[in-house]
Amino acid sequence: AQSVTQLGSHVSVSEGALVLLRCNYSSSVPPYLFWYVQYPNQGLQLLLKYTSAATLVKGINGFEAEFKKSETSFHLTKPSAHMRDAAEYFCAVSGGTDKLIFGTGTRLQVFP
Amino acid sequence: DTGVSQDPRHKITKRGQNVTFRCDPISEHNRLYWYRQTLGQGPEFLTYFQNEAQLEKSRLLSDRFSAERPKGSFSTLEIQRTEQGDSAMYLCASSFGQGQAFFGQGTRLTVV
């Protein structure tokens, strides 16, 4: 069985500050891991994914995430936040089956 | 527009009525997924199709819910005898094989 836990339902940062959104996973098989972003009243857009290749994964909009098996973590980071990054972010895991198991989400607020 | 299309975007219905939602996937995608997202939560898997075959159903999909994908193209999700607890955003996604899943903008259902 697979699950993800997102620590912190809300994160607030100033524009230009580091963004760190935390995700820990549980999986009985080697996991595929994903980060999605959701803007208000929109569907989900894939930011990046880990599929057992490089442990540091670079995604769109300047985001990246590092897979750490020893810590069962896949935290999302961005060196410098922009106002347009304000949205809901979801971590998800897939165990090689086709469905995605999502976390409860982290709402990112960016202050000027 | 070549993305995943969902119709309607919003639906308000009275408790006890039946509703049907439609999803048109990206044309060459053979896999189609339905998820449900309630306020403050991540999307939860409901069911998925490969071509016209429904391969997996979540226990969340009670007997009041039925999904079809005739001819492996568009899909419909029907909810019979709606309850207030069915109020949610219903998301559709499609992929080619186990490739990236692309999400539609969702149908927001409100049961009054």
CSV table of C-alpha atoms in Angstrom, one decimal:
chain,number,residue,atom,x,y,z
A,1,ALA,CA,0.0,0.0,0.0
A,2,GLN,CA,1.1,3.5,-0.6
A,3,SER,CA,0.5,6.8,1.2
A,4,VAL,CA,1.9,10.3,1.4
A,5,THR,CA,2.0,12.8,4.3
A,6,GLN,CA,2.4,16.5,3.6
A,7,LEU,CA,3.6,18.4,6.6
A,8,GLY,CA,2.0,21.7,7.0
A,9,SER,CA,-1.3,22.6,5.4
A,10,HIS,CA,-0.3,26.2,4.9
A,11,VAL,CA,3.1,27.7,4.2
A,12,SER,CA,3.8,31.4,3.9
A,13,VAL,CA,6.9,33.0,2.5
A,14,SER,CA,8.0,36.4,1.3
A,15,GLU,CA,8.6,37.0,-2.4
A,16,GLY,CA,12.2,36.0,-3.1
A,17,ALA,CA,12.5,33.7,-0.2
A,18,LEU,CA,13.2,30.0,-0.3
A,19,VAL,CA,10.1,27.7,-0.7
A,20,LEU,CA,10.2,24.3,1.1
A,21,LEU,CA,7.2,22.1,0.9
A,22,ARG,CA,7.5,18.8,2.8
A,23,CYS,CA,6.3,15.3,1.7
A,24,ASN,CA,7.0,11.9,3.2
A,25,TYR,CA,5.9,8.8,1.6
A,26,SER,CA,5.2,5.2,2.5
A,27,SER,CA,5.3,2.5,-0.1
A,28,SER,CA,5.7,-1.3,-0.1
A,29,VAL,CA,7.3,-1.2,-3.6
A,30,PRO,CA,9.8,1.2,-5.2
A,31,PRO,CA,7.7,4.3,-5.6
A,32,TYR,CA,7.1,6.8,-8.3
A,33,LEU,CA,6.6,10.2,-6.8
A,34,PHE,CA,5.0,13.4,-8.1
A,35,TRP,CA,4.4,17.0,-7.3
A,36,TYR,CA,1.3,18.7,-8.7
A,37,VAL,CA,0.1,22.3,-8.5
A,38,GLN,CA,-3.5,23.4,-8.5
A,39,TYR,CA,-4.6,27.0,-9.1
A,40,PRO,CA,-8.1,28.1,-7.9
A,41,ASN,CA,-10.9,26.4,-9.8
A,42,GLN,CA,-8.4,24.6,-12.0
A,43,GLY,CA,-7.3,21.0,-12.5
A,44,LEU,CA,-3.9,19.7,-11.5
A,45,GLN,CA,-0.7,20.5,-13.4
A,46,LEU,CA,2.4,18.2,-13.1
A,47,LEU,CA,5.4,20.1,-11.7
A,48,LEU,CA,7.9,17.1,-11.6
A,49,LYS,CA,8.1,13.4,-11.1
A,50,TYR,CA,10.6,10.8,-9.8
A,51,THR,CA,10.7,7.5,-11.5
A,52,SER,CA,13.9,5.8,-10.1
A,53,ALA,CA,16.4,7.7,-12.2
A,54,ALA,CA,18.2,10.7,-10.8
A,55,THR,CA,17.4,11.4,-7.2
A,56,LEU,CA,17.3,15.2,-7.8
A,57,VAL,CA,14.5,16.0,-10.1
A,58,LYS,CA,14.1,19.4,-11.8
A,59,GLY,CA,10.6,20.5,-12.8
A,60,ILE,CA,8.8,23.4,-14.3
A,61,ASN,CA,8.7,27.0,-13.0
A,62,GLY,CA,12.1,26.6,-11.2
A,63,PHE,CA,10.9,23.9,-8.8
A,64,GLU,CA,13.0,20.8,-7.9
A,65,ALA,CA,12.6,17.9,-5.5
A,66,GLU,CA,15.1,15.4,-4.0
A,67,PHE,CA,14.2,11.7,-3.4
A,68,LYS,CA,15.7,10.5,-0.1
A,69,LYS,CA,15.1,6.9,0.4
A,70,SER,CA,16.6,6.8,3.9
A,71,GLU,CA,14.3,9.5,5.0
A,72,THR,CA,11.3,8.4,2.8
A,73,SER,CA,11.0,12.0,1.7
A,74,PHE,CA,10.4,13.9,-1.5
A,75,HIS,CA,10.4,17.6,-0.4
A,76,LEU,CA,9.8,20.3,-3.0
A,77,THR,CA,11.9,23.4,-3.1
A,78,LYS,CA,12.4,26.6,-5.1
A,79,PRO,CA,15.2,29.0,-4.3
A,80,SER,CA,13.2,32.2,-4.8
A,81,ALA,CA,9.4,32.5,-4.6
A,82,HIS,CA,7.3,34.5,-7.0
A,83,MET,CA,3.8,35.9,-6.4
A,84,ARG,CA,2.6,33.6,-9.2
A,85,ASP,CA,3.7,30.5,-7.2
A,86,ALA,CA,0.8,31.0,-4.8
A,87,ALA,CA,-1.3,27.9,-5.2
A,88,GLU,CA,-2.1,24.5,-3.7
A,89,TYR,CA,0.6,21.9,-4.0
A,90,PHE,CA,0.0,18.1,-3.9
A,91,CYS,CA,2.5,15.4,-3.4
A,92,ALA,CA,1.5,12.0,-4.9
A,93,VAL,CA,2.8,8.4,-5.0
A,94,SER,CA,2.2,5.6,-7.4
A,95,GLY,CA,3.5,2.1,-6.7
A,96,GLY,CA,3.7,1.1,-10.3
A,97,THR,CA,0.0,0.6,-10.6
A,98,ASP,CA,-1.8,3.3,-12.4
A,99,LYS,CA,-3.6,5.3,-9.8
A,100,LEU,CA,-2.1,8.2,-7.9
A,101,ILE,CA,-2.4,8.5,-4.1
A,102,PHE,CA,-2.4,12.2,-3.1
A,103,GLY,CA,-1.5,13.9,0.1
A,104,THR,CA,-3.9,16.5,1.6
A,105,GLY,CA,-2.1,19.4,0.0
A,106,THR,CA,-0.1,22.5,1.1
A,107,ARG,CA,-1.4,25.9,0.4
A,108,LEU,CA,1.5,28.3,-0.4
A,109,GLN,CA,1.0,32.0,0.2
A,110,VAL,CA,3.6,34.4,-1.1
A,111,PHE,CA,3.7,37.9,0.4
A,112,PRO,CA,5.3,40.9,-1.4
B,1,ASP,CA,-7.9,22.8,-27.4
B,2,THR,CA,-6.2,19.4,-27.1
B,3,GLY,CA,-6.4,19.1,-23.3
B,4,VAL,CA,-8.7,17.0,-21.2
B,5,SER,CA,-12.2,18.5,-21.3
B,6,GLN,CA,-14.9,18.1,-18.7
B,7,ASP,CA,-18.5,19.0,-18.9
B,8,PRO,CA,-20.3,20.6,-17.1
B,9,ARG,CA,-17.9,22.8,-15.1
B,10,HIS,CA,-20.5,23.3,-12.4
B,11,LYS,CA,-23.6,21.4,-11.4
B,12,ILE,CA,-26.1,22.2,-8.7
B,13,THR,CA,-28.7,19.5,-8.0
B,14,LYS,CA,-31.2,18.6,-5.4
B,15,ARG,CA,-30.7,15.7,-3.1
B,16,GLY,CA,-32.0,12.5,-4.6
B,17,GLN,CA,-31.6,13.5,-8.3
B,18,ASN,CA,-29.3,11.8,-10.7
B,19,VAL,CA,-26.4,13.5,-12.4
B,20,THR,CA,-24.0,12.6,-15.2
B,21,PHE,CA,-20.7,14.1,-16.0
B,22,ARG,CA,-18.7,13.8,-19.2
B,23,CYS,CA,-14.9,13.6,-19.8
B,24,ASP,CA,-13.2,13.9,-23.1
B,25,PRO,CA,-9.6,12.7,-22.8
B,26,ILE,CA,-6.7,13.7,-25.0
B,27,SER,CA,-7.4,11.9,-28.3
B,28,GLU,CA,-4.5,9.5,-28.4
B,29,HIS,CA,-4.7,8.6,-24.7
B,30,ASN,CA,-5.8,5.1,-23.9
B,31,ARG,CA,-6.1,5.5,-20.1
B,32,LEU,CA,-8.7,7.5,-18.4
B,33,TYR,CA,-9.1,8.2,-14.6
B,34,TRP,CA,-11.7,9.7,-12.4
B,35,TYR,CA,-10.9,11.3,-9.0
B,36,ARG,CA,-12.9,13.1,-6.4
B,37,GLN,CA,-11.7,16.0,-4.4
B,38,THR,CA,-13.5,17.4,-1.4
B,39,LEU,CA,-12.7,20.8,0.2
B,40,GLY,CA,-9.3,20.8,1.9
B,41,GLN,CA,-8.4,17.4,0.7
B,42,GLY,CA,-6.3,15.9,-2.1
B,43,PRO,CA,-7.9,14.1,-5.0
B,44,GLU,CA,-9.0,10.5,-4.2
B,45,PHE,CA,-9.0,7.8,-6.9
B,46,LEU,CA,-12.4,6.5,-8.0
B,47,THR,CA,-11.8,4.4,-11.1
B,48,TYR,CA,-9.8,4.0,-14.2
B,49,PHE,CA,-10.2,2.6,-17.7
B,50,GLN,CA,-7.8,1.3,-20.3
B,51,ASN,CA,-9.6,1.7,-23.6
B,52,GLU,CA,-13.1,0.6,-22.9
B,53,ALA,CA,-12.3,-1.7,-20.0
B,54,GLN,CA,-12.8,-0.6,-16.5
B,55,LEU,CA,-9.8,-2.1,-14.7
B,56,GLU,CA,-10.0,-0.8,-11.1
B,57,LYS,CA,-12.7,0.7,-8.9
B,58,SER,CA,-12.1,2.2,-5.5
B,59,ARG,CA,-14.3,1.2,-2.5
B,60,LEU,CA,-15.3,4.9,-2.6
B,61,LEU,CA,-17.3,4.1,-5.7
B,62,SER,CA,-20.5,3.0,-4.1
B,63,ASP,CA,-23.3,1.3,-6.0
B,64,ARG,CA,-24.8,4.7,-6.7
B,65,PHE,CA,-21.8,5.5,-8.8
B,66,SER,CA,-21.3,4.1,-12.3
B,67,ALA,CA,-18.7,5.0,-14.9
B,68,GLU,CA,-18.5,4.0,-18.6
B,69,ARG,CA,-16.2,4.5,-21.4
B,70,PRO,CA,-17.9,3.2,-24.5
B,71,LYS,CA,-15.6,2.7,-27.5
B,72,GLY,CA,-12.6,3.8,-25.4
B,73,SER,CA,-13.1,7.4,-26.1
B,74,PHE,CA,-15.1,9.8,-23.8
B,75,SER,CA,-16.2,8.7,-20.4
B,76,THR,CA,-19.3,9.4,-18.3
B,77,LEU,CA,-19.6,9.3,-14.5
B,78,GLU,CA,-23.2,9.0,-13.2
B,79,ILE,CA,-24.3,9.4,-9.6
B,80,GLN,CA,-27.7,8.2,-8.8
B,81,ARG,CA,-29.8,9.4,-5.9
B,82,THR,CA,-27.3,12.1,-5.0
B,83,GLU,CA,-26.6,12.9,-1.3
B,84,GLN,CA,-25.1,16.0,0.2
B,85,GLY,CA,-21.9,14.1,0.9
B,86,ASP,CA,-21.4,13.7,-2.9
B,87,SER,CA,-20.7,17.4,-3.1
B,88,ALA,CA,-17.1,17.6,-4.4
B,89,MET,CA,-15.0,18.4,-7.4
B,90,TYR,CA,-14.9,15.5,-9.8
B,91,LEU,CA,-11.6,15.4,-11.8
B,92,CYS,CA,-10.8,13.4,-14.9
B,93,ALA,CA,-7.3,12.6,-16.2
B,94,SER,CA,-5.9,10.8,-19.1
B,95,SER,CA,-2.6,9.3,-20.1
B,96,PHE,CA,-1.0,7.1,-22.7
B,97,GLY,CA,0.0,4.0,-21.0
B,98,GLN,CA,1.8,4.8,-17.7
B,99,GLY,CA,2.9,8.1,-19.0
B,100,GLN,CA,2.1,11.5,-17.5
B,101,ALA,CA,-1.5,12.0,-16.5
B,102,PHE,CA,-3.1,15.2,-17.7
B,103,PHE,CA,-6.0,16.5,-15.7
B,104,GLY,CA,-9.1,18.3,-16.8
B,105,GLN,CA,-10.4,21.4,-15.0
B,106,GLY,CA,-13.0,19.3,-13.1
B,107,THR,CA,-16.8,19.4,-12.5
B,108,ARG,CA,-17.8,21.0,-9.3
B,109,LEU,CA,-21.0,19.3,-7.9
B,110,THR,CA,-23.1,20.9,-5.3
B,111,VAL,CA,-26.0,18.9,-3.8
B,112,VAL,CA,-28.6,21.0,-2.0
